[in-house]
Tab-separated table of C-alpha atoms and ligand atoms in Angstrom:
chain	number	residue	atom	x	y	z
A	1	MET	CA	125.220	-39.227	-60.880
A	2	THR	CA	126.248	-42.320	-62.855
A	3	PRO	CA	125.604	-42.082	-66.611
A	4	VAL	CA	122.476	-43.900	-67.712
A	5	ASP	CA	121.928	-45.830	-70.922
A	6	THR	CA	118.742	-43.933	-71.776
A	7	ASP	CA	117.378	-46.423	-74.324
A	8	LYS	CA	117.623	-49.192	-71.773
A	9	GLU	CA	116.202	-46.988	-69.039
A	10	PHE	CA	113.029	-46.425	-71.074
A	11	SER	CA	112.413	-49.974	-72.269
A	12	VAL	CA	109.450	-51.304	-70.280
A	13	PHE	CA	110.560	-54.883	-70.916
A	14	ASP	CA	114.157	-54.187	-69.842
A	15	SER	CA	112.907	-52.475	-66.672
A	16	MET	CA	110.746	-55.486	-65.861
A	17	ALA	CA	113.626	-57.861	-66.652
A	18	ALA	CA	116.109	-55.892	-64.495
A	19	ARG	CA	113.789	-56.132	-61.492
A	20	PHE	CA	112.993	-59.753	-62.247
A	21	ASP	CA	116.706	-60.635	-62.328
A	22	VAL	CA	117.400	-59.022	-58.955
A	23	ALA	CA	114.400	-60.719	-57.344
A	24	ALA	CA	115.032	-64.136	-58.915
A	25	GLN	CA	118.680	-64.036	-57.853
A	26	LYS	CA	117.711	-63.198	-54.258
A	27	LEU	CA	115.287	-66.124	-54.313
A	28	GLY	CA	117.973	-68.418	-55.723
A	29	VAL	CA	115.834	-69.433	-58.720
A	30	ASN	CA	117.899	-71.647	-61.055
A	31	ASP	CA	118.925	-70.413	-64.525
A	32	GLY	CA	116.563	-72.651	-66.473
A	33	LEU	CA	113.520	-71.649	-64.485
A	34	CYS	CA	114.575	-68.005	-64.745
A	35	LYS	CA	114.633	-68.249	-68.534
A	36	TYR	CA	111.198	-69.865	-68.519
A	37	LEU	CA	109.687	-67.288	-66.137
A	38	ARG	CA	111.106	-64.320	-68.034
A	39	THR	CA	110.023	-65.378	-71.523
A	40	PRO	CA	106.474	-64.825	-72.813
A	41	ASN	CA	104.480	-67.918	-73.882
A	42	ARG	CA	103.180	-66.327	-77.048
A	43	GLU	CA	103.397	-63.039	-78.968
A	44	ILE	CA	100.774	-62.252	-81.579
A	45	ILE	CA	101.239	-59.456	-84.143
A	46	VAL	CA	98.283	-58.559	-86.352
A	47	HIS	CA	97.837	-56.059	-89.171
A	48	ILE	CA	94.340	-54.650	-89.077
A	49	PRO	CA	92.656	-53.202	-92.167
A	50	VAL	CA	90.096	-50.471	-91.474
A	51	LEU	CA	87.962	-48.714	-94.064
A	52	MET	CA	88.061	-45.143	-92.763
A	53	ASP	CA	85.153	-42.682	-92.825
A	54	ASN	CA	86.754	-40.880	-95.778
A	55	GLY	CA	86.678	-44.071	-97.857
A	56	ARG	CA	90.450	-44.737	-97.599
A	57	MET	CA	91.899	-47.975	-96.307
A	58	GLU	CA	94.334	-47.811	-93.385
A	59	ILE	CA	96.323	-50.675	-91.855
A	60	PHE	CA	96.986	-50.607	-88.097
A	61	ASP	CA	99.446	-52.822	-86.200
A	62	GLY	CA	98.196	-54.614	-83.110
A	63	PHE	CA	99.759	-56.893	-80.496
A	64	ARG	CA	98.692	-59.382	-77.872
A	65	VAL	CA	101.426	-60.833	-75.701
A	66	GLN	CA	100.553	-63.745	-73.425
A	67	HIS	CA	103.258	-64.040	-70.844
A	68	SER	CA	102.103	-66.900	-68.630
A	69	ILE	CA	99.239	-69.334	-68.096
A	70	ALA	CA	100.920	-71.103	-65.182
A	71	ARG	CA	98.371	-69.969	-62.586
A	72	GLY	CA	95.283	-69.670	-64.813
A	73	PRO	CA	93.963	-67.933	-67.929
A	74	CYS	CA	95.870	-64.868	-69.114
A	75	LYS	CA	94.531	-61.526	-67.957
A	76	GLY	CA	95.521	-58.074	-69.077
A	77	GLY	CA	94.471	-54.755	-70.532
A	78	LEU	CA	94.279	-53.520	-74.098
A	79	ARG	CA	95.670	-50.052	-74.850
A	80	TYR	CA	95.468	-47.758	-77.844
A	81	GLY	CA	98.042	-45.064	-78.570
A	82	PRO	CA	100.388	-43.664	-81.221
A	83	ASN	CA	103.496	-44.731	-79.282
A	84	VAL	CA	102.489	-48.296	-78.361
A	85	THR	CA	105.373	-50.732	-78.954
A	86	LEU	CA	105.807	-54.484	-78.782
A	87	ASP	CA	108.567	-53.997	-76.182
A	88	GLU	CA	106.152	-52.120	-73.917
A	89	ILE	CA	103.368	-54.698	-74.381
A	90	ARG	CA	105.841	-57.525	-73.701
A	91	GLY	CA	107.015	-55.887	-70.482
A	92	LEU	CA	103.488	-55.073	-69.312
A	93	ALA	CA	102.302	-58.638	-70.061
A	94	ALA	CA	104.974	-60.007	-67.711
A	95	GLU	CA	104.049	-57.389	-65.107
A	96	MET	CA	100.466	-58.695	-65.279
A	97	THR	CA	101.700	-62.181	-64.366
A	98	TRP	CA	103.509	-60.765	-61.334
A	99	LYS	CA	100.575	-58.514	-60.398
A	100	CYS	CA	98.038	-61.363	-60.404
A	101	ALA	CA	100.427	-63.421	-58.291
A	102	VAL	CA	101.008	-60.573	-55.786
A	103	VAL	CA	97.273	-60.356	-55.081
A	104	ASN	CA	97.059	-64.141	-55.339
A	105	ILE	CA	94.284	-64.413	-57.937
A	106	PRO	CA	94.191	-67.379	-60.345
A	107	PHE	CA	95.314	-65.681	-63.547
A	108	GLY	CA	98.425	-65.451	-65.673
A	109	GLY	CA	99.460	-62.275	-67.468
A	110	ALA	CA	98.884	-60.744	-70.892
A	111	LYS	CA	98.704	-57.315	-72.504
A	112	GLY	CA	97.459	-55.987	-75.814
A	113	GLY	CA	97.911	-52.817	-77.786
A	114	ILE	CA	97.121	-51.182	-81.103
A	115	ILE	CA	99.253	-48.416	-82.619
A	116	CYS	CA	96.742	-45.685	-83.435
A	117	ASP	CA	95.823	-42.164	-82.400
A	118	PRO	CA	92.390	-42.578	-80.800
A	119	GLU	CA	91.876	-38.794	-80.672
A	120	ARG	CA	91.860	-38.778	-84.491
A	121	LEU	CA	89.531	-41.747	-84.944
A	122	SER	CA	85.733	-41.524	-85.081
A	123	GLN	CA	83.580	-43.863	-82.979
A	124	ALA	CA	82.774	-45.850	-86.126
A	125	GLU	CA	86.487	-46.237	-86.959
A	126	LEU	CA	87.305	-47.243	-83.377
A	127	GLU	CA	84.551	-49.856	-83.474
A	128	LYS	CA	85.799	-51.354	-86.774
A	129	LEU	CA	89.392	-51.362	-85.475
A	130	THR	CA	88.384	-53.079	-82.227
A	131	ARG	CA	86.176	-55.689	-83.886
A	132	ARG	CA	88.737	-56.634	-86.533
A	133	TYR	CA	91.528	-56.832	-83.920
A	134	THR	CA	89.299	-59.145	-81.877
A	135	ALA	CA	88.585	-61.326	-84.917
A	136	GLU	CA	92.327	-61.572	-85.670
A	137	ILE	CA	93.198	-62.835	-82.161
A	138	LEU	CA	89.967	-64.780	-81.619
A	139	ASP	CA	91.537	-68.244	-81.429
A	140	TYR	CA	93.746	-67.141	-78.560
A	141	ILE	CA	91.260	-65.368	-76.282
A	142	GLY	CA	88.199	-66.422	-74.260
A	143	PRO	CA	87.217	-66.969	-70.620
A	144	GLU	CA	89.533	-69.980	-70.228
A	145	ARG	CA	92.370	-68.578	-72.358
A	146	ASP	CA	92.905	-64.853	-72.161
A	147	VAL	CA	90.507	-62.178	-70.904
A	148	PRO	CA	91.133	-58.564	-72.068
A	149	ALA	CA	90.214	-55.475	-70.015
A	150	PRO	CA	90.389	-51.693	-70.511
A	151	ASP	CA	93.656	-49.786	-70.295
A	152	MET	CA	94.902	-46.475	-71.707
A	153	ASN	CA	92.445	-45.029	-74.240
A	154	THR	CA	90.101	-48.006	-74.093
A	155	ASN	CA	86.960	-48.233	-71.965
A	156	GLU	CA	83.684	-50.056	-71.245
A	157	GLN	CA	82.480	-49.486	-74.833
A	158	THR	CA	85.664	-51.045	-76.258
A	159	MET	CA	85.053	-54.111	-74.061
A	160	ALA	CA	81.403	-54.302	-75.222
A	161	TRP	CA	82.584	-54.444	-78.876
A	162	ILE	CA	85.113	-57.185	-78.058
A	163	MET	CA	82.525	-59.207	-76.122
A	164	ASP	CA	80.001	-58.888	-78.957
A	165	THR	CA	82.524	-59.831	-81.684
A	166	TYR	CA	83.711	-62.848	-79.694
A	167	SER	CA	80.109	-63.903	-78.985
A	168	MET	CA	79.069	-63.576	-82.643
A	169	HIS	CA	81.906	-65.906	-83.660
A	170	VAL	CA	81.168	-68.593	-81.070
A	171	ARG	CA	77.416	-68.192	-81.631
A	172	HIS	CA	76.405	-67.499	-78.061
A	173	THR	CA	76.867	-64.657	-75.584
A	174	VAL	CA	80.044	-65.045	-73.555
A	175	THR	CA	80.066	-62.268	-70.986
A	176	ALA	CA	83.198	-63.651	-69.258
A	177	SER	CA	85.262	-63.086	-72.438
A	178	VAL	CA	86.257	-59.579	-71.236
A	179	THR	CA	86.098	-57.576	-68.014
A	180	GLY	CA	85.527	-53.876	-67.463
A	181	LYS	CA	82.298	-54.171	-69.500
A	182	PRO	CA	79.230	-51.962	-69.111
A	183	LEU	CA	77.091	-53.065	-66.150
A	184	ASP	CA	74.203	-53.981	-68.453
A	185	LEU	CA	76.386	-56.500	-70.280
A	186	GLY	CA	77.579	-58.391	-67.204
A	187	GLY	CA	80.025	-55.845	-65.834
A	188	SER	CA	80.698	-55.729	-62.111
A	189	LEU	CA	79.631	-53.000	-59.760
A	190	GLY	CA	82.765	-51.300	-58.469
A	191	ARG	CA	84.951	-52.190	-61.491
A	192	HIS	CA	85.059	-48.678	-62.919
A	193	SER	CA	86.552	-47.223	-59.744
A	194	ALA	CA	88.471	-50.355	-58.663
A	195	THR	CA	91.993	-49.315	-59.681
A	196	GLY	CA	91.627	-45.854	-58.125
A	197	ARG	CA	90.050	-47.383	-55.014
A	198	GLY	CA	92.955	-49.809	-54.761
A	199	CYS	CA	95.375	-46.866	-54.852
A	200	MET	CA	93.525	-45.362	-51.900
A	201	ILE	CA	93.518	-48.671	-50.008
A	202	VAL	CA	97.309	-48.989	-50.242
A	203	ALA	CA	97.818	-45.272	-49.518
A	204	ASP	CA	95.789	-45.807	-46.306
A	205	GLN	CA	98.044	-48.724	-45.361
A	206	ALA	CA	101.171	-46.650	-46.002
A	207	LEU	CA	99.787	-43.801	-43.849
A	208	LYS	CA	99.125	-46.293	-41.065
A	209	ARG	CA	102.794	-47.268	-41.083
A	210	PHE	CA	103.801	-43.632	-40.703
A	211	GLY	CA	101.094	-42.828	-38.137
A	212	ARG	CA	99.676	-40.139	-40.438
A	213	GLU	CA	96.088	-38.985	-40.859
A	214	ARG	CA	94.342	-38.582	-44.190
A	215	GLN	CA	93.271	-35.021	-43.296
A	216	ARG	CA	96.890	-33.904	-42.936
A	217	THR	CA	98.038	-35.616	-46.113
A	218	ARG	CA	98.561	-33.640	-49.333
A	219	VAL	CA	98.195	-35.646	-52.526
A	220	ILE	CA	99.179	-35.008	-56.145
A	221	VAL	CA	97.789	-37.159	-58.950
A	222	GLN	CA	99.264	-37.267	-62.447
A	223	GLY	CA	96.718	-38.588	-64.992
A	224	PHE	CA	93.031	-37.772	-64.895
A	225	GLY	CA	91.629	-40.740	-66.805
A	226	ASN	CA	90.061	-43.827	-65.280
A	227	VAL	CA	92.696	-44.476	-62.612
A	228	GLY	CA	93.718	-40.898	-61.771
A	229	SER	CA	90.264	-39.344	-61.634
A	230	GLU	CA	88.825	-42.169	-59.529
A	231	ALA	CA	91.807	-42.132	-57.160
A	232	ALA	CA	91.461	-38.346	-56.768
A	233	ARG	CA	87.687	-38.528	-56.312
A	234	LEU	CA	87.751	-41.313	-53.715
A	235	MET	CA	90.733	-39.916	-51.800
A	236	HIS	CA	89.082	-36.478	-51.700
A	237	GLU	CA	85.849	-38.065	-50.398
A	238	ALA	CA	87.844	-39.943	-47.750
A	239	GLY	CA	89.429	-36.729	-46.419
A	240	TYR	CA	92.796	-36.534	-48.194
A	241	LYS	CA	93.754	-33.075	-49.439
A	242	ILE	CA	94.188	-33.296	-53.226
A	243	ILE	CA	96.437	-30.345	-54.062
A	244	GLY	CA	97.367	-31.099	-57.671
A	245	VAL	CA	96.084	-32.968	-60.699
A	246	ALA	CA	97.333	-33.149	-64.304
A	247	ASP	CA	96.434	-34.788	-67.583
A	248	ILE	CA	98.570	-35.061	-70.715
A	249	HIS	CA	97.953	-31.430	-71.689
A	250	SER	CA	98.119	-29.456	-68.427
A	251	GLY	CA	97.846	-29.493	-64.663
A	252	VAL	CA	96.317	-27.483	-61.821
A	253	LEU	CA	97.636	-26.857	-58.333
A	254	ASN	CA	96.070	-25.421	-55.167
A	255	THR	CA	97.984	-25.906	-51.935
A	256	ASN	CA	94.754	-25.376	-49.939
A	257	GLY	CA	93.161	-28.349	-51.680
A	258	LEU	CA	91.227	-28.707	-54.927
A	259	ASP	CA	87.466	-29.211	-55.037
A	260	VAL	CA	87.695	-32.531	-56.871
A	261	PRO	CA	83.963	-32.990	-57.710
A	262	GLU	CA	83.992	-29.477	-59.239
A	263	LEU	CA	87.188	-30.260	-61.127
A	264	LEU	CA	85.658	-33.477	-62.486
A	265	GLU	CA	82.615	-31.568	-63.683
A	266	TYR	CA	84.834	-28.827	-65.166
A	267	ALA	CA	86.913	-31.421	-67.052
A	268	ARG	CA	83.761	-33.192	-68.278
A	269	VAL	CA	82.237	-29.982	-69.658
A	270	ASN	CA	85.395	-28.280	-70.965
A	271	LYS	CA	87.408	-31.394	-71.949
A	272	THR	CA	90.444	-29.794	-70.283
A	273	LEU	CA	91.785	-28.898	-66.829
A	274	GLU	CA	93.155	-25.592	-68.123
A	275	ASP	CA	91.835	-22.364	-66.561
A	276	PHE	CA	90.084	-24.191	-63.721
A	277	PRO	CA	89.247	-21.325	-61.306
A	278	GLU	CA	91.051	-21.057	-57.966
A	279	ALA	CA	94.076	-23.064	-59.081
A	280	GLU	CA	97.533	-22.300	-60.437
A	281	PRO	CA	98.565	-23.843	-63.753
A	282	VAL	CA	101.383	-26.409	-63.649
A	283	GLY	CA	102.979	-28.587	-66.330
A	284	SER	CA	101.986	-32.266	-66.651
A	285	GLN	CA	105.534	-33.359	-65.890
A	286	GLU	CA	106.483	-30.553	-63.451
A	287	ILE	CA	103.605	-31.605	-61.201
A	288	LEU	CA	105.649	-34.662	-60.150
A	289	GLU	CA	108.211	-32.391	-58.488
A	290	GLN	CA	105.794	-30.287	-56.419
A	291	ASP	CA	105.788	-30.453	-52.640
A	292	CYS	CA	103.284	-33.068	-51.362
A	293	ASP	CA	103.082	-36.107	-49.065
A	294	VAL	CA	101.675	-38.719	-51.456
A	295	LEU	CA	102.358	-38.735	-55.190
A	296	VAL	CA	100.141	-40.902	-57.408
A	297	PRO	CA	101.527	-41.202	-60.958
A	298	ALA	CA	98.421	-42.580	-62.728
A	299	ALA	CA	99.090	-41.641	-66.343
A	300	THR	CA	101.726	-43.580	-68.198
A	301	GLU	CA	105.134	-45.277	-67.968
A	302	ASN	CA	108.632	-43.790	-67.495
A	303	VAL	CA	107.603	-40.480	-65.932
A	304	ILE	CA	109.920	-40.801	-62.895
A	305	THR	CA	113.422	-41.343	-64.222
A	306	SER	CA	117.078	-40.826	-63.341
A	307	ARG	CA	116.574	-37.219	-64.473
A	308	ASN	CA	113.828	-36.130	-62.079
A	309	ALA	CA	113.705	-38.721	-59.252
A	310	GLY	CA	116.047	-36.560	-57.159
A	311	ARG	CA	113.485	-33.744	-57.268
A	312	VAL	CA	110.438	-35.806	-56.207
A	313	LYS	CA	109.391	-34.358	-52.834
A	314	ALA	CA	106.677	-36.839	-51.862
A	315	ARG	CA	107.428	-39.239	-49.000
A	316	ILE	CA	105.048	-41.902	-50.334
A	317	LEU	CA	104.735	-42.943	-53.980
A	318	VAL	CA	101.615	-44.892	-54.977
A	319	GLU	CA	102.060	-46.171	-58.533
A	320	GLY	CA	98.619	-46.041	-60.139
A	321	ALA	CA	100.144	-46.320	-63.620
A	322	ASN	CA	102.078	-49.318	-64.873
A	323	SER	CA	105.852	-48.897	-64.863
A	324	PRO	CA	105.879	-45.141	-64.089
A	325	THR	CA	109.314	-45.408	-62.422
A	326	THR	CA	112.487	-46.622	-64.132
A	327	PRO	CA	115.008	-48.869	-62.300
A	328	PRO	CA	117.656	-46.099	-62.005
A	329	ALA	CA	114.952	-43.883	-60.476
A	330	ASP	CA	114.061	-46.705	-58.033
A	331	ALA	CA	117.572	-46.536	-56.614
A	332	ILE	CA	117.415	-42.746	-56.207
A	333	LEU	CA	114.019	-42.877	-54.492
A	334	PHE	CA	115.191	-45.652	-52.190
A	335	ASP	CA	118.295	-43.683	-51.191
A	336	ARG	CA	116.101	-40.691	-50.417
A	337	GLY	CA	113.828	-42.781	-48.200
A	338	VAL	CA	110.681	-42.562	-50.347
A	339	PHE	CA	108.199	-45.317	-49.435
A	340	VAL	CA	107.237	-46.786	-52.823
A	341	VAL	CA	104.073	-48.824	-53.256
A	342	PRO	CA	104.990	-50.492	-56.570
A	343	ASP	CA	102.620	-50.711	-59.531
A	344	ILE	CA	102.072	-54.472	-59.316
A	345	LEU	CA	100.638	-53.913	-55.831
A	346	ALA	CA	99.258	-50.353	-55.980
A	347	ASN	CA	97.184	-50.676	-59.160
A	348	ALA	CA	96.150	-54.314	-58.683
A	349	GLY	CA	92.636	-53.226	-57.651
A	350	GLY	CA	91.624	-53.213	-61.318
A	351	VAL	CA	92.597	-56.785	-62.044
A	352	THR	CA	91.242	-57.941	-58.683
A	353	VAL	CA	87.754	-56.623	-59.441
A	354	SER	CA	88.150	-57.933	-63.014
A	355	TYR	CA	88.605	-61.323	-61.376
A	356	PHE	CA	85.393	-60.728	-59.392
A	357	GLU	CA	83.626	-59.766	-62.640
A	358	TRP	CA	84.823	-62.949	-64.379
A	359	VAL	CA	83.644	-65.047	-61.397
A	360	GLN	CA	80.234	-63.314	-61.370
A	361	ASP	CA	79.794	-63.751	-65.148
A	362	ARG	CA	80.633	-67.439	-64.924
A	363	GLN	CA	78.207	-67.916	-62.037
A	364	GLY	CA	75.551	-65.665	-63.562
A	365	TYR	CA	75.095	-64.243	-60.071
A	366	PHE	CA	76.007	-60.657	-59.275
A	367	TRP	CA	77.296	-59.143	-56.054
A	368	PRO	CA	76.281	-55.858	-54.407
A	369	GLU	CA	78.867	-53.075	-54.660
A	370	GLY	CA	79.599	-53.132	-50.927
A	371	MET	CA	80.640	-56.780	-51.200
A	372	VAL	CA	82.913	-56.045	-54.191
A	373	ASN	CA	84.610	-53.156	-52.367
A	374	GLU	CA	84.957	-55.113	-49.119
A	375	ARG	CA	86.512	-58.133	-50.867
A	376	LEU	CA	88.842	-55.838	-52.828
A	377	LYS	CA	90.016	-54.223	-49.603
A	378	HIS	CA	90.558	-57.601	-47.970
A	379	ILE	CA	92.736	-58.812	-50.865
A	380	GLN	CA	94.726	-55.628	-51.300
A	381	VAL	CA	95.446	-55.115	-47.592
A	382	ALA	CA	96.633	-58.731	-47.360
A	383	ALA	CA	98.871	-58.220	-50.426
A	384	PHE	CA	100.271	-54.968	-48.981
A	385	ASN	CA	101.132	-56.724	-45.723
A	386	ASP	CA	102.627	-59.723	-47.576
A	387	VAL	CA	104.877	-57.426	-49.639
A	388	VAL	CA	106.032	-55.305	-46.691
A	389	ARG	CA	106.734	-58.405	-44.570
A	390	TYR	CA	108.636	-60.010	-47.471
A	391	GLY	CA	110.699	-56.849	-47.844
A	392	GLU	CA	111.545	-56.785	-44.135
A	393	LYS	CA	112.394	-60.485	-44.084
A	394	HIS	CA	114.692	-60.303	-47.126
A	395	ASN	CA	115.937	-56.771	-46.511
A	396	VAL	CA	114.841	-55.433	-49.902
A	397	HIS	CA	112.669	-52.484	-50.889
A	398	ASN	CA	108.986	-52.928	-51.695
A	399	ARG	CA	109.314	-53.331	-55.457
A	400	ILE	CA	111.830	-56.143	-55.254
A	401	ALA	CA	109.799	-57.660	-52.405
A	402	ALA	CA	106.680	-57.650	-54.600
A	403	TYR	CA	108.581	-59.275	-57.462
A	404	MET	CA	110.063	-61.895	-55.110
A	405	LEU	CA	106.656	-62.764	-53.688
A	406	ALA	CA	105.174	-63.054	-57.181
A	407	ILE	CA	108.045	-65.044	-58.680
A	408	ASP	CA	107.965	-67.417	-55.714
A	409	ARG	CA	104.247	-68.088	-56.277
A	410	VAL	CA	104.526	-68.554	-60.060
A	411	ALA	CA	107.668	-70.691	-59.744
A	412	LEU	CA	105.856	-72.983	-57.308
A	413	THR	CA	103.036	-73.628	-59.797
A	414	LEU	CA	105.562	-74.338	-62.550
A	415	LYS	CA	107.416	-76.784	-60.337
A	416	LEU	CA	104.165	-78.553	-59.453
A	417	ARG	CA	102.972	-78.667	-63.063
A	418	GLY	CA	106.346	-79.654	-64.540
A	419	ILE	CA	107.343	-79.003	-68.135
A	420	TYR	CA	105.138	-80.581	-70.800
A	421	ALA	CA	107.393	-81.963	-73.499
B	501	NAD	P1	93.140	-43.409	-69.374
B	501	NAD	O1	93.379	-43.410	-70.847
B	501	NAD	O2	91.755	-43.498	-68.853
B	501	NAD	O3	93.810	-42.089	-68.720
B	501	NAD	C1	95.147	-41.734	-68.896
B	501	NAD	C2	95.327	-40.330	-68.329
B	501	NAD	O4	96.702	-40.007	-68.300
B	501	NAD	C3	94.659	-39.231	-69.150
B	501	NAD	O5	94.160	-38.232	-68.281
B	501	NAD	C4	95.818	-38.675	-69.981
B	501	NAD	O6	95.592	-37.332	-70.397
B	501	NAD	C5	96.937	-38.780	-68.972
B	501	NAD	N1	98.274	-38.829	-69.548
B	501	NAD	C6	98.736	-39.655	-70.540
B	501	NAD	N2	100.040	-39.394	-70.778
B	501	NAD	C7	100.402	-38.426	-69.892
B	501	NAD	C8	101.607	-37.739	-69.633
B	501	NAD	N3	102.708	-37.998	-70.327
B	501	NAD	N4	101.624	-36.810	-68.646
B	501	NAD	C9	100.518	-36.525	-67.932
B	501	NAD	N5	99.336	-37.139	-68.140
B	501	NAD	C10	99.288	-38.066	-69.121
B	501	NAD	O7	94.044	-44.601	-68.808
B	501	NAD	P2	93.884	-45.366	-67.414
B	501	NAD	O8	93.060	-46.583	-67.654
B	501	NAD	O9	93.524	-44.402	-66.355
B	501	NAD	O10	95.387	-45.888	-67.205
B	501	NAD	C11	96.394	-45.051	-66.661
B	501	NAD	C12	97.563	-45.912	-66.218
B	501	NAD	O11	97.109	-46.872	-65.247
B	501	NAD	C13	98.224	-46.741	-67.327
B	501	NAD	O12	99.590	-46.894	-67.022
B	501	NAD	C14	97.537	-48.078	-67.192
B	501	NAD	O13	98.302	-49.147	-67.741
B	501	NAD	C15	97.426	-48.184	-65.689
B	501	NAD	N6	96.403	-49.111	-65.192
B	501	NAD	C16	95.097	-48.969	-65.546
B	501	NAD	C17	94.150	-49.834	-65.005
B	501	NAD	C18	92.680	-49.691	-65.302
B	501	NAD	O14	91.889	-50.381	-64.652
B	501	NAD	N7	92.259	-48.802	-66.199
B	501	NAD	C19	94.556	-50.868	-64.143
B	501	NAD	C20	95.891	-50.964	-63.786
B	501	NAD	C21	96.811	-50.073	-64.313
């Protein structure tokens, strides 16, 4: 195997840029436009003071990177975690631009993050942190500017605090200022399960290509948070055999199929997957190498790398997480014939239903869940077909095809708009 520059392999921005460069070159995008498309519009760094429950003051670092407003307001999640970095947020912000373009919704891309350990913060501390972060970036967000959504370690409650803080400052309630809100605050039916549902929609399309049935398809899901648990739940309901699931601490495996509703209840009550009856224990990382047909990494980035890609046994990879596969791993998977549904297509269900939520909030008129799910399916199936056709036409694998499709769409809007000087 060729030696790999590990630092570079694990930089989310470098991974994005490497794929961007290949796709842009294949499209023949000129150097100037390439520079423009690759560079974020704006990067905001804030230092957030929080008076902790014990009376001490702590300062947390937070970021919001707005990559592009070429196709509409910025859209992107907000994540909390001890290892959040500006590099990662910068890379994920650009990926949001490409993701919105792949599913052809009128948004640009952004991403936010705060370096903190949410497991060690009380609800009161999390609320103060979220509200002060919102106040610090207030001039740069809003329904026409940049609309945050949940991501790792943030949820509906986090979005409610952001919406309330924003609304207090502008002196009226602005439900469209965030998406992924609680239903009672203008959230959309179907948003909570949208990313997981999207993973199932693209998995179904991949099965169709291989003439496979759900009932004969064994699935492993890494990550049991919003995306992973909803993907597992919906795929189990639809007839797939979920044989393995893991969170950050541990995993469980049963080659006869796990009872996912029971596992969800077990995890809710015990706050762990460990010791779930009728399953073998398996490590959170080792689970990626177990025998299965469809692998859904739905936890975090850089889990499939040059070191383990050769041991992935799945034939279909559905990337629920953002950037779970590094570029050197892409090459290994491609050589081994793994059909990869890349993140910017596979997990675009979340941002698509966020778009529906934003539309509903702005209209003040809410859709039934069946309509949300139907429209999501329509958009994601069309995007899947667009990407696969693009790949066949240009003789590239799905990830580069998805990037090419996205870059083509964003570049067209930039050409039409011109450069304001
Ligand atoms: P979450 O915080 O709800 O859940 C994350 C899950 O992953 C948890 O079960 C956690 O224990 C597990 N995990 C974290 N690190 C792990 C590791 N190293 N090994 C195994 N498990 C690990 O987050 P989420 O919202 O479900 O997001 C998961 C991924 O999906 C992220 O990459 C996120 O950017 C991406 N994503 C989320 C959405 C969304 O709508 N929430 C949309 C698109 C993409």
